[in-house]
XYZ file of C-alpha atoms in Angstrom:
329
model
C 121.517 133.801 66.104
C 118.713 131.742 67.645
C 117.338 134.843 69.381
C 117.268 136.751 66.095
C 115.281 133.941 64.423
C 112.465 133.780 66.941
C 112.270 137.540 67.401
C 111.320 137.833 63.736
C 108.374 135.435 64.286
C 105.000 136.235 65.867
C 104.529 134.545 69.250
C 101.408 132.386 69.442
C 98.800 132.936 72.175
C 97.028 129.554 72.216
C 97.654 125.873 71.648
C 95.550 123.051 70.218
C 95.475 119.821 72.239
C 95.318 116.930 69.771
C 94.336 114.535 72.589
C 93.299 111.156 71.094
C 93.403 112.480 67.553
C 93.245 109.100 65.811
C 90.024 108.129 67.616
C 87.587 110.719 66.239
C 84.690 108.242 65.976
C 85.140 107.214 69.606
C 84.984 110.727 71.071
C 81.496 110.366 72.554
C 82.163 106.901 74.091
C 85.444 108.292 75.460
C 83.553 111.263 76.901
C 81.103 108.956 78.696
C 83.907 106.710 79.934
C 86.012 109.548 81.332
C 82.936 111.270 82.783
C 82.018 108.142 84.749
C 85.642 107.731 85.873
C 85.796 111.368 86.990
C 82.515 111.187 88.943
C 83.535 107.936 90.672
C 87.018 109.312 91.411
C 85.657 112.499 92.956
C 82.961 110.667 94.937
C 85.385 108.058 96.292
C 88.131 110.464 97.294
C 85.805 113.098 98.768
C 84.035 110.400 100.784
C 87.352 109.383 102.329
C 88.268 113.000 103.124
C 84.907 113.543 104.858
C 85.155 110.281 106.817
C 88.681 111.053 108.026
C 87.576 114.520 109.180
C 84.315 113.603 110.956
C 85.130 110.180 112.455
C 87.385 110.425 115.514
C 88.239 106.709 115.174
C 90.108 107.592 111.974
C 92.191 110.331 113.608
C 95.402 108.304 113.357
C 98.591 108.926 111.324
C 97.698 106.340 108.665
C 94.276 107.854 107.979
C 95.650 111.383 108.219
C 97.954 110.594 105.293
C 95.156 108.757 103.469
C 93.020 111.870 103.825
C 95.853 113.939 102.351
C 96.207 111.487 99.492
C 92.483 111.551 98.724
C 92.428 115.354 98.834
C 95.399 115.367 96.478
C 93.731 112.916 94.082
C 90.635 115.129 93.986
C 92.734 118.138 92.949
C 94.854 115.972 90.637
C 91.864 114.693 88.650
C 90.297 118.165 88.536
C 93.449 119.604 86.986
C 93.156 117.451 83.858
C 89.788 115.717 83.533
C 87.337 118.679 83.287
C 89.334 120.295 80.482
C 89.543 116.974 78.650
C 85.799 116.338 79.059
C 84.922 119.790 77.689
C 87.176 119.157 74.722
C 85.629 115.746 73.991
C 82.081 117.114 74.325
C 82.354 120.517 72.637
C 85.244 119.549 70.353
C 87.013 122.764 71.349
C 90.651 121.800 71.735
C 92.149 125.275 72.055
C 93.827 126.406 75.262
C 95.707 129.650 75.922
C 99.465 129.508 76.455
C 99.224 130.798 80.034
C 96.400 128.346 80.896
C 98.407 125.496 79.417
C 101.494 126.369 81.457
C 99.423 126.717 84.639
C 97.778 123.341 83.996
C 101.242 121.810 83.748
C 102.274 123.664 86.927
C 99.452 122.280 89.070
C 99.781 118.844 87.488
C 103.523 118.785 88.227
C 103.038 120.043 91.787
C 100.405 117.428 92.579
C 102.331 114.588 90.914
C 105.437 115.485 92.913
C 103.415 115.745 96.120
C 101.977 112.288 95.488
C 105.473 110.842 95.079
C 106.560 112.272 98.425
C 103.286 111.377 100.131
C 103.390 107.738 98.996
C 106.903 107.402 100.411
C 105.793 108.955 103.729
C 102.842 106.551 103.862
C 105.144 103.586 103.280
C 107.442 104.871 106.058
C 104.424 105.120 108.357
C 103.513 101.472 107.637
C 107.153 100.455 108.103
C 107.212 101.981 111.599
C 103.818 100.501 112.507
C 104.792 96.949 111.494
C 108.563 96.823 112.025
C 108.969 99.165 114.997
C 105.589 99.259 116.797
C 106.967 100.189 120.241
C 108.349 103.530 118.977
C 105.546 104.187 116.468
C 103.407 106.431 118.713
C 106.411 108.467 119.836
C 107.748 109.042 116.304
C 104.467 109.516 114.425
C 102.937 112.108 116.749
C 100.551 114.806 115.540
C 103.279 117.395 115.040
C 105.467 115.013 113.034
C 102.551 113.996 110.793
C 101.646 117.612 110.033
C 105.292 118.469 109.315
C 105.694 115.485 106.992
C 102.489 116.243 105.077
C 103.333 119.952 104.815
C 106.853 119.072 103.657
C 105.414 116.924 100.842
C 103.190 119.738 99.566
C 105.638 122.621 100.011
C 108.646 120.793 98.530
C 106.791 119.834 95.368
C 105.264 123.281 94.832
C 108.674 124.930 95.369
C 110.452 122.637 92.899
C 107.820 123.017 90.200
C 107.707 126.792 90.649
C 111.291 126.937 89.375
C 110.437 124.870 86.295
C 107.338 126.924 85.486
C 109.262 130.179 85.925
C 111.724 128.955 83.280
C 108.865 127.894 80.976
C 107.320 131.373 81.188
C 110.602 132.755 79.828
C 110.171 130.742 76.617
C 108.725 132.108 73.401
C 106.272 129.935 71.459
C 105.968 130.719 67.759
C 104.488 127.584 66.233
C 103.322 125.041 65.432
C 100.305 125.210 67.764
C 99.474 121.518 68.130
C 100.322 119.672 71.356
C 100.192 115.947 70.685
C 98.751 115.016 74.091
C 95.496 115.143 76.069
C 96.907 117.663 78.571
C 99.781 120.149 78.778
C 102.727 117.960 79.671
C 106.350 119.078 79.719
C 107.882 117.386 76.658
C 105.096 118.132 74.125
C 104.954 121.714 75.436
C 108.609 122.668 75.098
C 108.795 121.117 71.618
C 106.741 124.106 70.430
C 109.181 126.669 71.786
C 111.483 128.711 69.560
C 113.837 129.398 72.471
C 116.801 127.352 73.653
C 115.391 124.682 75.988
C 118.560 122.775 76.907
C 118.846 124.325 80.382
C 115.133 123.824 81.027
C 115.250 120.181 79.892
C 118.225 119.515 82.173
C 116.494 121.205 85.120
C 113.283 119.259 84.528
C 115.155 115.957 84.298
C 117.041 116.724 87.528
C 113.940 117.762 89.451
C 111.902 114.829 88.088
C 114.628 112.482 89.277
C 114.605 114.098 92.726
C 110.802 113.871 92.981
C 110.437 110.318 91.661
C 113.534 108.204 92.291
C 114.358 108.749 96.026
C 110.689 108.415 97.116
C 110.347 105.270 95.006
C 113.492 103.737 96.511
C 112.359 104.673 100.034
C 108.946 103.135 99.364
C 110.550 99.998 97.947
C 112.940 99.668 100.907
C 110.066 100.155 103.361
C 107.999 97.404 101.773
C 110.986 95.042 101.635
C 111.420 95.495 105.393
C 107.668 95.051 105.896
C 107.630 91.795 103.910
C 110.641 90.446 105.837
C 108.844 91.222 109.104
C 105.628 89.616 107.863
C 107.486 86.422 106.947
C 108.443 86.094 110.603
C 104.778 86.014 111.680
C 104.074 82.434 112.865
C 100.418 82.452 111.784
C 99.809 81.584 108.117
C 96.479 83.429 108.152
C 98.168 86.557 109.501
C 100.839 86.359 106.809
C 98.269 86.009 104.015
C 96.217 88.942 105.301
C 99.268 91.193 105.602
C 100.640 90.145 102.201
C 97.270 90.861 100.593
C 97.316 94.456 101.871
C 100.962 95.002 100.942
C 100.505 93.599 97.443
C 97.623 96.016 96.804
C 99.736 98.945 97.935
C 102.676 97.796 95.879
C 100.554 97.509 92.712
C 99.459 101.152 93.008
C 102.930 102.380 93.945
C 104.619 100.415 91.155
C 102.091 101.592 88.554
C 102.389 105.230 89.604
C 106.169 105.394 90.021
C 106.871 103.072 87.085
C 104.937 105.208 84.594
C 106.470 108.424 85.965
C 109.995 107.034 85.636
C 109.347 105.789 82.091
C 107.869 109.106 80.962
C 110.063 111.634 82.742
C 113.394 109.883 83.273
C 113.725 108.050 79.949
C 115.006 110.380 77.186
C 112.007 111.740 75.166
C 113.231 110.443 71.803
C 113.324 106.859 73.085
C 109.588 106.618 73.892
C 106.841 106.900 71.205
C 104.232 109.594 71.937
C 101.315 107.111 71.702
C 102.952 104.919 74.334
C 103.446 107.975 76.545
C 99.751 108.793 76.235
C 98.849 105.290 77.411
C 101.225 105.527 80.368
C 99.872 108.999 81.153
C 96.320 107.631 81.364
C 97.530 105.203 84.049
C 98.822 107.807 86.485
C 96.474 110.718 85.642
C 93.159 108.841 85.321
C 93.342 105.294 86.687
C 95.536 105.812 89.768
C 93.222 108.436 91.353
C 90.293 106.100 90.598
C 91.696 102.962 92.243
C 93.510 104.579 95.182
C 90.357 104.898 97.336
C 89.523 101.242 96.640
C 93.024 99.967 97.328
C 93.984 102.096 100.311
C 90.689 102.645 102.080
C 87.476 100.954 101.017
C 89.087 97.535 101.441
C 89.964 98.619 104.971
C 87.681 97.330 107.728
C 87.783 100.532 109.806
C 86.859 102.720 106.834
C 83.975 100.412 105.930
C 82.652 100.553 109.508
C 82.985 104.329 109.535
C 81.169 104.588 106.192
C 78.279 102.367 107.368
C 77.926 104.324 110.621
C 77.933 107.640 108.759
C 75.253 106.396 106.358
C 73.100 105.193 109.283
C 73.448 108.563 111.041
C 72.566 110.414 107.852
C 69.472 108.235 107.245
C 68.373 108.689 110.871
C 68.846 112.460 110.590
C 66.773 112.618 107.396
C 63.971 110.592 109.058
C 63.959 112.963 112.031
C 63.783 115.947 109.701
C 60.868 114.310 107.871
C 58.965 113.781 111.138
C 59.605 117.383 112.217
C 58.316 118.626 108.863
C 55.144 116.517 109.150
C 54.479 117.722 112.704
C 54.939 121.339 111.726
C 52.492 120.879 108.829
C 49.871 119.359 111.186
C 50.099 122.187 113.723
C 49.693 124.724 110.934
């Protein structure tokens, strides 16, 4: 009976993203705000990727995973922010059905990868602090590459199943998605097809991607804190706690918002509250991750200063060569 109903309706080919619909007068300030956030996010994360690649002092497991995280954050922000900025500037909120589904696909893949990657990073810190004698043997180059590849491949494989099921749906109206990007719940609400199986699959996969990594991360940091408490030096304890607390803030914000949005039944959370939570893990987390994980790190700061000095020296040499060539001409 349900199939007969939607077959008699014309499938739609595009959606309208309502975004921050109640804030029409603030569209230009929002555009400027998100533009600055996007530029800073891209600059910060790309800087870390470049530093990790070019500086041999940063060729360690911790910075290898940080480089992966920064690369991920660059892709993550670019999946959502450019489309949102165009919409705020040009006031064109339309997006094709296929583009919308693909935006959700890449968003879901990258969000899942970040969950796995954060848990791997916490495991790396656990081994370094709680089991330092076996750290080099366990976290060798091969193991690091396998762990990072496992994070990316697992997430893309899981989300491919969800997106395949979404492509089987028929959308016949209404067109409006009450969100600033194509997220799962607002998207399937517009479908005329039966979405019970898809909703169950998404809930199961979201639980797999979010809950075990969060618990592993939490357990790792509990062990780290217990080990830190055994350090006799008060200064050493304070320094270690400061770093761990920063990591925990980012991890808690990211995992907490994901769990609230994707593991709490949709009817129990107002859409405006979901938008606020979504801003945390889609916009703010990629912005603060470079500051929390890297730029507060002494080795990264030294590497950044050295790279800037080398670049300035190179530009001065190029200037001198140009002047000499002009004189001889």
